[in-house]
CSV table of C-alpha atoms in Angstrom, one decimal:
chain,number,residue,atom,x,y,z
W,6,LYS,CA,-10.7,115.1,127.4
W,7,GLN,CA,-8.6,114.4,124.2
W,8,GLU,CA,-6.6,117.4,122.9
W,9,VAL,CA,-4.8,117.3,119.6
W,10,THR,CA,-2.1,119.8,118.7
W,11,GLN,CA,-0.2,120.3,115.5
W,12,ILE,CA,3.2,121.9,115.1
W,13,PRO,CA,4.2,123.9,113.2
W,14,ALA,CA,1.0,126.0,112.6
W,15,ALA,CA,2.5,127.1,109.2
W,16,LEU,CA,5.4,125.9,107.1
W,17,SER,CA,6.9,127.3,103.9
W,18,VAL,CA,9.4,125.3,101.9
W,19,PRO,CA,10.9,125.3,98.4
W,20,GLU,CA,9.9,122.6,96.0
W,21,GLY,CA,11.8,119.3,96.4
W,22,GLU,CA,12.3,119.4,100.1
W,23,ASN,CA,11.4,116.5,102.4
W,24,LEU,CA,9.3,117.7,105.3
W,25,VAL,CA,7.7,116.4,108.6
W,26,LEU,CA,4.5,117.5,110.1
W,27,ASN,CA,3.8,116.8,113.8
W,28,CYS,CA,0.7,115.8,115.7
W,29,SER,CA,0.4,115.4,119.5
W,30,PHE,CA,-2.5,114.0,121.5
W,31,THR,CA,-3.0,113.9,125.2
W,32,ASP,CA,-4.9,110.6,125.6
W,33,SER,CA,-3.0,107.5,124.4
W,34,ALA,CA,-6.2,105.3,124.5
W,35,ILE,CA,-6.9,105.9,120.8
W,36,TYR,CA,-8.7,103.6,118.3
W,37,ASN,CA,-7.1,105.2,115.2
W,38,LEU,CA,-5.5,108.3,113.8
W,39,GLN,CA,-6.1,109.9,110.4
W,40,TRP,CA,-4.3,112.5,108.4
W,41,PHE,CA,-6.3,114.7,106.1
W,42,ARG,CA,-5.6,117.5,103.6
W,43,GLN,CA,-7.8,120.4,103.0
W,44,ASP,CA,-7.6,123.0,100.2
W,45,PRO,CA,-9.1,126.5,100.9
W,46,GLY,CA,-12.9,126.5,101.1
W,47,LYS,CA,-13.0,122.8,100.3
W,48,GLY,CA,-13.8,119.5,102.1
W,49,LEU,CA,-11.2,117.2,103.6
W,50,THR,CA,-9.5,114.4,101.8
W,51,SER,CA,-8.3,111.4,103.8
W,52,LEU,CA,-4.6,110.7,103.2
W,53,LEU,CA,-3.8,107.9,105.6
W,54,LEU,CA,-5.4,106.0,108.5
W,55,ILE,CA,-3.4,104.3,111.1
W,56,GLN,CA,-5.0,101.8,113.4
W,57,SER,CA,-3.9,101.7,117.1
W,58,SER,CA,-2.1,98.4,116.5
W,59,GLN,CA,-0.1,99.8,113.6
W,60,ARG,CA,3.1,101.8,113.7
W,61,GLU,CA,3.0,103.4,110.2
W,62,GLN,CA,1.2,103.6,106.9
W,63,THR,CA,2.5,104.6,103.5
W,64,SER,CA,0.9,106.0,100.4
W,65,GLY,CA,3.1,107.2,97.5
W,66,ARG,CA,5.3,110.1,98.8
W,67,LEU,CA,3.5,110.1,102.2
W,68,ASN,CA,4.4,108.2,105.3
W,69,ALA,CA,2.6,108.5,108.6
W,70,SER,CA,3.9,107.0,111.8
W,71,LEU,CA,2.2,106.5,115.2
W,72,ASP,CA,3.7,106.3,118.7
W,73,LYS,CA,0.8,105.9,121.1
W,74,SER,CA,3.0,105.7,124.2
W,75,SER,CA,4.4,109.2,123.6
W,76,GLY,CA,1.1,110.6,122.1
W,77,ARG,CA,2.7,111.5,118.8
W,78,SER,CA,2.2,111.0,115.1
W,79,THR,CA,4.2,112.4,112.2
W,80,LEU,CA,3.4,112.8,108.5
W,81,TYR,CA,6.5,112.7,106.3
W,82,ILE,CA,6.2,114.2,102.8
W,83,ALA,CA,9.0,113.3,100.4
W,84,ALA,CA,10.1,115.5,97.5
W,85,SER,CA,7.4,118.1,98.1
W,86,GLN,CA,5.6,119.7,95.1
W,87,PRO,CA,3.6,123.0,94.8
W,88,GLY,CA,0.5,120.8,94.5
W,89,ASP,CA,1.1,119.7,98.1
W,90,SER,CA,0.2,123.2,99.3
W,91,ALA,CA,-2.8,122.8,101.6
W,92,THR,CA,-3.7,122.6,105.2
W,93,TYR,CA,-2.9,119.2,106.8
W,94,LEU,CA,-5.1,118.0,109.7
W,95,CYS,CA,-4.6,115.0,112.0
W,96,ALA,CA,-7.6,113.6,113.8
W,97,VAL,CA,-7.8,111.1,116.6
W,98,ARG,CA,-10.6,108.7,117.5
W,99,ARG,CA,-10.5,107.5,121.1
W,100,THR,CA,-11.3,103.9,122.0
W,101,GLY,CA,-15.0,103.5,122.7
W,102,PHE,CA,-16.0,106.8,121.1
W,103,GLN,CA,-17.3,107.5,117.7
W,104,LYS,CA,-16.1,111.1,117.6
W,105,LEU,CA,-13.0,112.3,115.8
W,106,VAL,CA,-11.1,115.1,117.5
W,107,PHE,CA,-9.2,117.2,115.0
W,108,GLY,CA,-5.9,118.9,115.5
W,109,THR,CA,-5.3,122.6,114.9
W,110,GLY,CA,-3.8,122.0,111.4
W,111,THR,CA,-0.6,122.9,109.6
W,112,ARG,CA,-0.8,125.3,106.6
W,113,LEU,CA,1.9,124.2,104.1
W,114,LEU,CA,3.1,126.3,101.2
W,115,VAL,CA,5.5,124.7,98.7
W,116,SER,CA,7.1,127.3,96.4
W,117,PRO,CA,8.2,126.4,92.9
O,6,ASP,CA,-18.1,105.8,93.4
O,7,THR,CA,-16.1,107.3,96.3
O,8,GLU,CA,-17.8,110.6,96.5
O,9,VAL,CA,-19.9,112.4,99.0
O,10,THR,CA,-22.1,115.0,97.3
O,11,GLN,CA,-23.3,118.1,99.1
O,12,THR,CA,-25.8,120.6,97.9
O,13,PRO,CA,-26.0,123.5,97.6
O,14,LYS,CA,-22.3,124.6,97.5
O,15,HIS,CA,-23.2,128.1,98.7
O,16,LEU,CA,-26.2,129.4,100.6
O,17,VAL,CA,-27.1,132.9,101.8
O,18,MET,CA,-30.1,133.1,104.2
O,19,GLY,CA,-31.8,135.6,106.4
O,20,MET,CA,-32.4,134.9,110.1
O,21,THR,CA,-36.0,134.2,109.5
O,22,ASN,CA,-35.5,131.7,106.6
O,23,LYS,CA,-35.9,128.0,106.6
O,24,LYS,CA,-33.4,126.1,104.4
O,25,SER,CA,-32.0,122.6,104.2
O,26,LEU,CA,-28.6,121.2,103.4
O,27,LYS,CA,-28.4,117.9,101.6
O,28,CYS,CA,-25.7,115.1,101.5
O,29,GLU,CA,-25.7,111.9,99.5
O,30,GLN,CA,-23.3,108.9,99.3
O,31,HIS,CA,-23.4,105.6,97.5
O,32,MET,CA,-20.5,103.8,99.1
O,33,GLY,CA,-22.7,101.7,101.3
O,34,HIS,CA,-21.4,103.5,104.4
O,35,ARG,CA,-23.7,103.2,107.5
O,36,ALA,CA,-22.3,106.2,109.4
O,37,MET,CA,-22.9,109.7,108.3
O,38,TYR,CA,-21.7,112.9,110.0
O,39,TRP,CA,-22.3,116.7,110.0
O,40,TYR,CA,-19.4,118.9,110.9
O,41,LYS,CA,-19.2,122.7,111.2
O,42,GLN,CA,-16.0,124.6,110.3
O,43,LYS,CA,-15.2,128.2,110.9
O,44,ALA,CA,-12.5,129.9,109.0
O,45,LYS,CA,-8.9,128.8,109.9
O,46,LYS,CA,-10.3,126.4,112.5
O,47,PRO,CA,-10.6,122.6,112.6
O,48,PRO,CA,-13.9,121.0,111.9
O,49,GLU,CA,-16.2,120.5,114.9
O,50,LEU,CA,-18.6,117.5,115.1
O,51,MET,CA,-22.3,118.3,115.2
O,52,PHE,CA,-24.2,115.0,114.7
O,53,VAL,CA,-23.5,111.4,113.9
O,54,TYR,CA,-26.0,108.9,112.4
O,55,SER,CA,-25.3,105.2,112.7
O,56,TYR,CA,-27.6,102.8,110.8
O,57,GLU,CA,-29.9,105.7,110.2
O,58,LYS,CA,-30.3,106.5,113.9
O,59,LEU,CA,-28.9,109.6,115.6
O,60,SER,CA,-26.0,108.3,117.8
O,61,ILE,CA,-24.3,111.6,118.7
O,62,ASN,CA,-25.6,115.1,119.2
O,63,GLU,CA,-22.8,117.4,120.3
O,64,SER,CA,-25.2,119.7,122.2
O,65,VAL,CA,-26.1,121.6,119.0
O,66,PRO,CA,-28.8,124.3,119.2
O,67,SER,CA,-32.3,123.2,118.1
O,68,ARG,CA,-32.2,125.6,115.2
O,69,PHE,CA,-30.2,122.9,113.5
O,70,SER,CA,-32.3,119.7,112.9
O,71,PRO,CA,-30.7,116.7,111.3
O,72,GLU,CA,-32.5,114.0,109.4
O,73,CYS,CA,-31.4,110.7,107.9
O,74,PRO,CA,-34.2,109.5,105.5
O,75,ASN,CA,-32.3,106.4,104.4
O,76,SER,CA,-28.8,105.0,104.4
O,77,SER,CA,-27.6,107.2,101.5
O,78,LEU,CA,-29.0,110.5,102.4
O,79,LEU,CA,-28.4,113.0,105.2
O,80,ASN,CA,-30.1,116.4,105.6
O,81,LEU,CA,-29.6,119.3,107.9
O,82,HIS,CA,-32.6,121.6,108.4
O,83,LEU,CA,-31.9,125.2,109.3
O,84,HIS,CA,-34.3,127.6,111.0
O,85,ALA,CA,-33.9,130.9,112.7
O,86,LEU,CA,-30.1,130.9,112.4
O,87,GLN,CA,-27.9,133.6,113.8
O,88,PRO,CA,-25.0,135.4,112.0
O,89,GLU,CA,-22.5,133.5,114.1
O,90,ASP,CA,-23.8,130.3,112.4
O,91,SER,CA,-22.1,131.4,109.2
O,92,ALA,CA,-19.5,128.7,108.4
O,93,LEU,CA,-18.6,125.8,106.1
O,94,TYR,CA,-20.8,122.8,106.8
O,95,LEU,CA,-19.3,119.5,106.0
O,96,CYS,CA,-20.9,116.1,105.6
O,97,ALA,CA,-18.9,112.9,105.9
O,98,SER,CA,-19.5,109.2,105.8
O,99,SER,CA,-17.7,106.1,106.8
O,100,GLN,CA,-18.0,102.4,107.3
O,101,ILE,CA,-18.7,101.2,110.9
O,102,GLY,CA,-15.9,98.9,112.1
O,103,ALA,CA,-12.2,98.5,111.6
O,104,ASN,CA,-11.7,100.7,108.6
O,105,GLU,CA,-13.4,103.9,109.5
O,106,LYS,CA,-11.7,106.2,107.0
O,107,LEU,CA,-13.9,109.3,106.7
O,108,PHE,CA,-14.9,110.5,103.3
O,109,PHE,CA,-15.9,114.2,103.2
O,110,GLY,CA,-18.0,116.2,100.8
O,111,SER,CA,-16.9,119.6,99.5
O,112,GLY,CA,-19.1,121.4,101.9
O,113,THR,CA,-21.8,124.1,101.9
O,114,GLN,CA,-20.5,127.6,102.6
O,115,LEU,CA,-23.3,129.2,104.6
O,116,SER,CA,-23.8,132.9,105.2
O,117,VAL,CA,-26.5,134.1,107.6
O,118,LEU,CA,-27.4,137.8,107.2
């Protein structure tokens, strides 16, 4: 059974800092991994999708990396802004399965 | 159009009521999903439709009944719900194949009294 864990559970940083969010998964036979952001009471917004054959993806100030062998992904946010405050979730799709398994999430607060 | 639209945004219902949640997308996606999310928890998959056919049912109680009338619409029919069913219900859609990025709606916040 695939288990996905995110560390830290919560993070508070001042504006302008670079930060790293971590995601660990137990089964390395994954098809892809996605990072999402969720604002309180809202739906999820897809940030980046990394296929199992890829090592990283970049979008603006965001960079996500994937290391299947160690069961880890990181989301790097450069020059954080108050608007980045949200819960960040990673989700893993195992090979041969249509189901996404979500991590426990990291609540990020960026203070002005 | 890269939106998934869910209605209603909020719903309060009694345990004897029958109601339906609706979801619509016009991105040509052939996979549609229902997720349930409790406060401060990650979303949990309920159902998946692929090419308008139910492909995954995560052992959801029969008081939740999904329906996919066509490739753009997804409904979730609710009947005789319990207070513990109160949650945010999220609809999502995706292509089927290599680029399966999920697009989520903003959800229906359901309260069962």
